[in-house]
mmCIF file of C-alpha atoms in Angstrom:
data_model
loop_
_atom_site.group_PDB
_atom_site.id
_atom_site.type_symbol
_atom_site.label_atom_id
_atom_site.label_comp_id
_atom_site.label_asym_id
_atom_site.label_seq_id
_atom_site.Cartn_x
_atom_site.Cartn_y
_atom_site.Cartn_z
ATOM 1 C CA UNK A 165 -47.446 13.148 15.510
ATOM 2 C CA UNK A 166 -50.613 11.345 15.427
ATOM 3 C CA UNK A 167 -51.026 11.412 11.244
ATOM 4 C CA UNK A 168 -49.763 8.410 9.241
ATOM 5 C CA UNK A 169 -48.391 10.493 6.464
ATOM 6 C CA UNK A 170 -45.958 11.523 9.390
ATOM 7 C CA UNK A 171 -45.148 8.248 10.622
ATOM 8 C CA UNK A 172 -42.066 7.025 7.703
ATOM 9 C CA UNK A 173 -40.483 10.605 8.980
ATOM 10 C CA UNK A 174 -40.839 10.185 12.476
ATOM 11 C CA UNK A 175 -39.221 6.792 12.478
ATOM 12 C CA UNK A 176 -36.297 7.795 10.098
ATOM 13 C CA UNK A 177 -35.704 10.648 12.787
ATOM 14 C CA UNK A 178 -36.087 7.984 15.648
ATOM 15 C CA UNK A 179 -33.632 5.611 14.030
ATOM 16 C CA UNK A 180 -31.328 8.137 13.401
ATOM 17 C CA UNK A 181 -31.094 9.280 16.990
ATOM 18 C CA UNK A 182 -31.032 5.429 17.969
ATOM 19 C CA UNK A 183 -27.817 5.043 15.985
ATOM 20 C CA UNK A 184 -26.438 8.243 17.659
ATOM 21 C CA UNK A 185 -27.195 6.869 21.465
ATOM 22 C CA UNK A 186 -25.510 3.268 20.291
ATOM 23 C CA UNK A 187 -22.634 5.378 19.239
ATOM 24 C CA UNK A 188 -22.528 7.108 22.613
ATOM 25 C CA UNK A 189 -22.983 3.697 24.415
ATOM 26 C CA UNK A 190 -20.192 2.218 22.405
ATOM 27 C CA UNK A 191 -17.958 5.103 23.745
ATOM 28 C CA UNK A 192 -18.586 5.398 26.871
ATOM 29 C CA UNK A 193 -16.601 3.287 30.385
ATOM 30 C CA UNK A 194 -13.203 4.667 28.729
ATOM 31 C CA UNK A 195 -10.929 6.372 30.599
ATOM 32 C CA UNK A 196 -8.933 8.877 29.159
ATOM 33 C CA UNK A 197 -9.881 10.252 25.529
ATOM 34 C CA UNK A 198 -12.753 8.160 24.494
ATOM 35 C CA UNK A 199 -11.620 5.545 21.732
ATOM 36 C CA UNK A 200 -13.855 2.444 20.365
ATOM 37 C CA UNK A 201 -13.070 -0.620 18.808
ATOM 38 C CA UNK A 202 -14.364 0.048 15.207
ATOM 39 C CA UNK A 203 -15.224 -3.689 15.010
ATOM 40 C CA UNK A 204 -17.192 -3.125 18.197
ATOM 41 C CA UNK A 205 -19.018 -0.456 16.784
ATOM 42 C CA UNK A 206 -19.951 -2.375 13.675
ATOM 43 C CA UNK A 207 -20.936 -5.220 15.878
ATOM 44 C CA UNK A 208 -23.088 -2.534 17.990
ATOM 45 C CA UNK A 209 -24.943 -1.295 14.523
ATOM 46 C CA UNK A 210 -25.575 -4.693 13.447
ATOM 47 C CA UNK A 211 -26.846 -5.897 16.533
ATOM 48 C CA UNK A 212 -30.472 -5.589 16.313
ATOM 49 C CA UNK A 213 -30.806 -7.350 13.109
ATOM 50 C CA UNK A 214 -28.618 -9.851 13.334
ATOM 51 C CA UNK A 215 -30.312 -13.449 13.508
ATOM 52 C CA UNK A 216 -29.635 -16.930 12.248
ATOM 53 C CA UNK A 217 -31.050 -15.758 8.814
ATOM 54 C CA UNK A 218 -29.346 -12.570 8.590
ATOM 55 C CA UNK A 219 -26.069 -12.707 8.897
ATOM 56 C CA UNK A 220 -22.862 -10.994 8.937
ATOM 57 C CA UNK A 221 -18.993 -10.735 9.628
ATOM 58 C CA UNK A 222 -16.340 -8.447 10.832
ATOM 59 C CA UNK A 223 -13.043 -8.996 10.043
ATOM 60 C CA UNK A 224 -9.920 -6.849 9.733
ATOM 61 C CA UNK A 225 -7.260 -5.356 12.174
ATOM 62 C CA UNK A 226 -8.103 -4.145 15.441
ATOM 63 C CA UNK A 227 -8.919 -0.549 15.174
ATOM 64 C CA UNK A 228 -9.591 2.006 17.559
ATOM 65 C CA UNK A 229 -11.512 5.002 16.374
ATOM 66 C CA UNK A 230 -10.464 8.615 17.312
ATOM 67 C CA UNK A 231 -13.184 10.156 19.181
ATOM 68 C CA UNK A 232 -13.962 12.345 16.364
ATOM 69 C CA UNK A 233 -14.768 9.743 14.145
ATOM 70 C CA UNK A 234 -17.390 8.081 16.573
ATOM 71 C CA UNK A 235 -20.417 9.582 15.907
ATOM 72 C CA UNK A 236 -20.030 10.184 11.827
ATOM 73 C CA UNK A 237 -19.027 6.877 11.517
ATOM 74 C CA UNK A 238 -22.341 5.122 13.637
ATOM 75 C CA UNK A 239 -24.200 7.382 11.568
ATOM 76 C CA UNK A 240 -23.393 6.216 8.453
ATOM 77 C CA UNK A 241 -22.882 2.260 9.681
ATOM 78 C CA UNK A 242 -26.827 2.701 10.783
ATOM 79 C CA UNK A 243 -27.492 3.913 7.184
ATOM 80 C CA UNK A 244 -25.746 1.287 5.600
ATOM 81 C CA UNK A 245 -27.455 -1.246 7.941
ATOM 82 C CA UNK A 246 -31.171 0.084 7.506
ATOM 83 C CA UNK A 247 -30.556 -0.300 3.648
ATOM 84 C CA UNK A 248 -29.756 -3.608 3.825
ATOM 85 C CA UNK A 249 -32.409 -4.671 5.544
ATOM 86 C CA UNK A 250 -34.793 -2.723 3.422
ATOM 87 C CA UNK A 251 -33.182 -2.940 -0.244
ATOM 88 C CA UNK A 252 -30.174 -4.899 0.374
ATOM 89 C CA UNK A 253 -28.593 -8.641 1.612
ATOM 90 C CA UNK A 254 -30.973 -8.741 4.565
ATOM 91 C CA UNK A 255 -34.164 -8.216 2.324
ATOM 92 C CA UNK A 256 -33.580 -11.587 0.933
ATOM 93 C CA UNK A 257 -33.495 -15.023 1.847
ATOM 94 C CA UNK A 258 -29.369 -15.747 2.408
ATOM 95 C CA UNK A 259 -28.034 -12.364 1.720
ATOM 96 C CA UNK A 260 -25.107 -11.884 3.667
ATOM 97 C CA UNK A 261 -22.919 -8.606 5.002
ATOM 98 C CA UNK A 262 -19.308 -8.982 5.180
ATOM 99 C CA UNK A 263 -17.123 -5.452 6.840
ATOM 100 C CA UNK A 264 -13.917 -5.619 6.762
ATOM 101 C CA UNK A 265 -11.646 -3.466 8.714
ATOM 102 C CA UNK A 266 -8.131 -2.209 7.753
ATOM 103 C CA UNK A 267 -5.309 0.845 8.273
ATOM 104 C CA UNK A 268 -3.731 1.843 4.734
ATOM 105 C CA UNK A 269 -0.883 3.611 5.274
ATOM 106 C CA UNK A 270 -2.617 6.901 7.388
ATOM 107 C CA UNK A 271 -6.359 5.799 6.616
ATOM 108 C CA UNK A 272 -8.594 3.601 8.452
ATOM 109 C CA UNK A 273 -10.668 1.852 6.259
ATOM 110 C CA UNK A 274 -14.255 0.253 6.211
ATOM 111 C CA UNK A 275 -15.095 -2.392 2.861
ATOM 112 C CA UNK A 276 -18.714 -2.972 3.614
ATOM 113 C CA UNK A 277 -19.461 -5.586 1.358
ATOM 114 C CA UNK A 278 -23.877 -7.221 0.710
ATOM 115 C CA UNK A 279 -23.741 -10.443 -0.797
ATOM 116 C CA UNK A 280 -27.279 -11.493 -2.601
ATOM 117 C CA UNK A 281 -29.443 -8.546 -2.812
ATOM 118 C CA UNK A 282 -29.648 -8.989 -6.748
ATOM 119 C CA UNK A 283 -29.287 -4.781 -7.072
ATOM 120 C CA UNK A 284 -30.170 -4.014 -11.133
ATOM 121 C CA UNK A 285 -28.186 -0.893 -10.934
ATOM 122 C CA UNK A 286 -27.315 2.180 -9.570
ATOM 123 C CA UNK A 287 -29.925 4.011 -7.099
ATOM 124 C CA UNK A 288 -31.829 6.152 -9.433
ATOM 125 C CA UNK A 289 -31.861 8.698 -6.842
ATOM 126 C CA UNK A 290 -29.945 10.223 -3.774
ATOM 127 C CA UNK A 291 -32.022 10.169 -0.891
ATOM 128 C CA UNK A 292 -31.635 11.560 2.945
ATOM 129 C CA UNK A 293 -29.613 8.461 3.725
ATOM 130 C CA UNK A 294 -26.637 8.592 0.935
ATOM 131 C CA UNK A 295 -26.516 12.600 1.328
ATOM 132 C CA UNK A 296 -25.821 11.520 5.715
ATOM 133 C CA UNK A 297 -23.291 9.184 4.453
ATOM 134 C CA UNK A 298 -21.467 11.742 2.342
ATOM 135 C CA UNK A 299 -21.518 14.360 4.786
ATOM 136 C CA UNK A 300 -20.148 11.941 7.462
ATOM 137 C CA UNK A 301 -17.383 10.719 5.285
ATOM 138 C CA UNK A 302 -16.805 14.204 4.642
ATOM 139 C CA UNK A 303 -17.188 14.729 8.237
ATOM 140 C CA UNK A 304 -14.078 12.604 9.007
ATOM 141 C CA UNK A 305 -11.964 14.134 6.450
ATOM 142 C CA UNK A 306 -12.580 10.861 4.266
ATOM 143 C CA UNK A 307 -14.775 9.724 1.262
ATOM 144 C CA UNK A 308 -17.016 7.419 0.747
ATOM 145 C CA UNK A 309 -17.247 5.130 -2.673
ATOM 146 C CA UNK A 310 -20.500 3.521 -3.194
ATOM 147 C CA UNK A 311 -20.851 0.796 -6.134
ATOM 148 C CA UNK A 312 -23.785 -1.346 -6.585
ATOM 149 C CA UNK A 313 -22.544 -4.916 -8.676
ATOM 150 C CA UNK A 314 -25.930 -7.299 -8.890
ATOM 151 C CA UNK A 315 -24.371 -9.747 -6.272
ATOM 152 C CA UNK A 316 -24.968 -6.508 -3.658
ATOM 153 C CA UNK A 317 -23.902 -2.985 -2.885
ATOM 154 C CA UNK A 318 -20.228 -2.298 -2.134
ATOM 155 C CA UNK A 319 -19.362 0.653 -0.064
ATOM 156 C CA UNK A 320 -15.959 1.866 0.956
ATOM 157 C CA UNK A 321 -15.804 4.631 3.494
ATOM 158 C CA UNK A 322 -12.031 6.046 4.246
ATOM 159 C CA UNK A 323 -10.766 8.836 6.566
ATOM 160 C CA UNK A 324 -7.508 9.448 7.883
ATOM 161 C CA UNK A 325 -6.609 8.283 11.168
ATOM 162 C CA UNK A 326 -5.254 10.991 12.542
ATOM 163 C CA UNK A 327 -7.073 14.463 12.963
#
């Protein structure tokens, strides 16, 4: 605990589990099966970043989120976050992330959209982060399509509604 080589892994794992107790919170005070607002969760993940400078905006249909999908999803919304405030928009002055939420015919749908990260390609590896997201997606039943234009990365994540 107390090396520094040990310190990036330790606060990876103590982000992760961060994103997994906002996920909880998020879920929690329902009565009934637990269902969230998926805009509410995005709102939860971006949260602690957001500022005047970094912004961000969620638009789309109101969505609520099987219970299932609750925890995969935060996961990978945290993941998506982090990178864009380490690589992406939110590493430079005026980036901007847009989400947009939507139901195609039995899918929910998440268009995660960075705007002014000036990306020069492709990530030339898959780290711990993109391997979460595509077990998540997987998770859910769903896929996720990553594509990284120069304006900023552009991630689609899509499950099915229903179980």
């Amino acid at each position: 605990r107390d090396a520094p080589e040990a310190k990036p892994v330790t606060d990876a794992i103590a982000d992760r589990i961060q994103a997994l107790l906002k996920a909880h919170e998020v879920s929690q005070g329902e009565l009934g099966p637990p269902e969230v607002s998926l805009a509410g969760l995005i709102e939860t993940t971006l949260a602690p970043y957001r500022s005047r400078e970094l912004t961000a905006t969620i638009e789309g249909q109101d969505i609520r989120l099987p219970a299932r999908a609750i925890t995969p999803l935060g996961l990978a919304l945290h993941e998506l976050t982090t990178n864009a405030v380490k690589y992406g928009a939110w590493a430079q002055p005026g980036g901007t992330i847009a989400a947009r939420c939507s139901r195609e015919g039995g899918d929910i749908v998440v268009d995660w959209r960075e705007n002014g990260a000036r990306i020069s390609g492709e990530p030339s590896r898959q780290g711990f982060g993109s391997m979460l997201m595509t077990g998540a997606a997987r998770q859910l039943g769903g896929s996720i399509d990553r594509r990284f234009p120069p304006e900023g990365a552009h991630i689609t994540i899509r499950f099915p509604a229903a179980p």
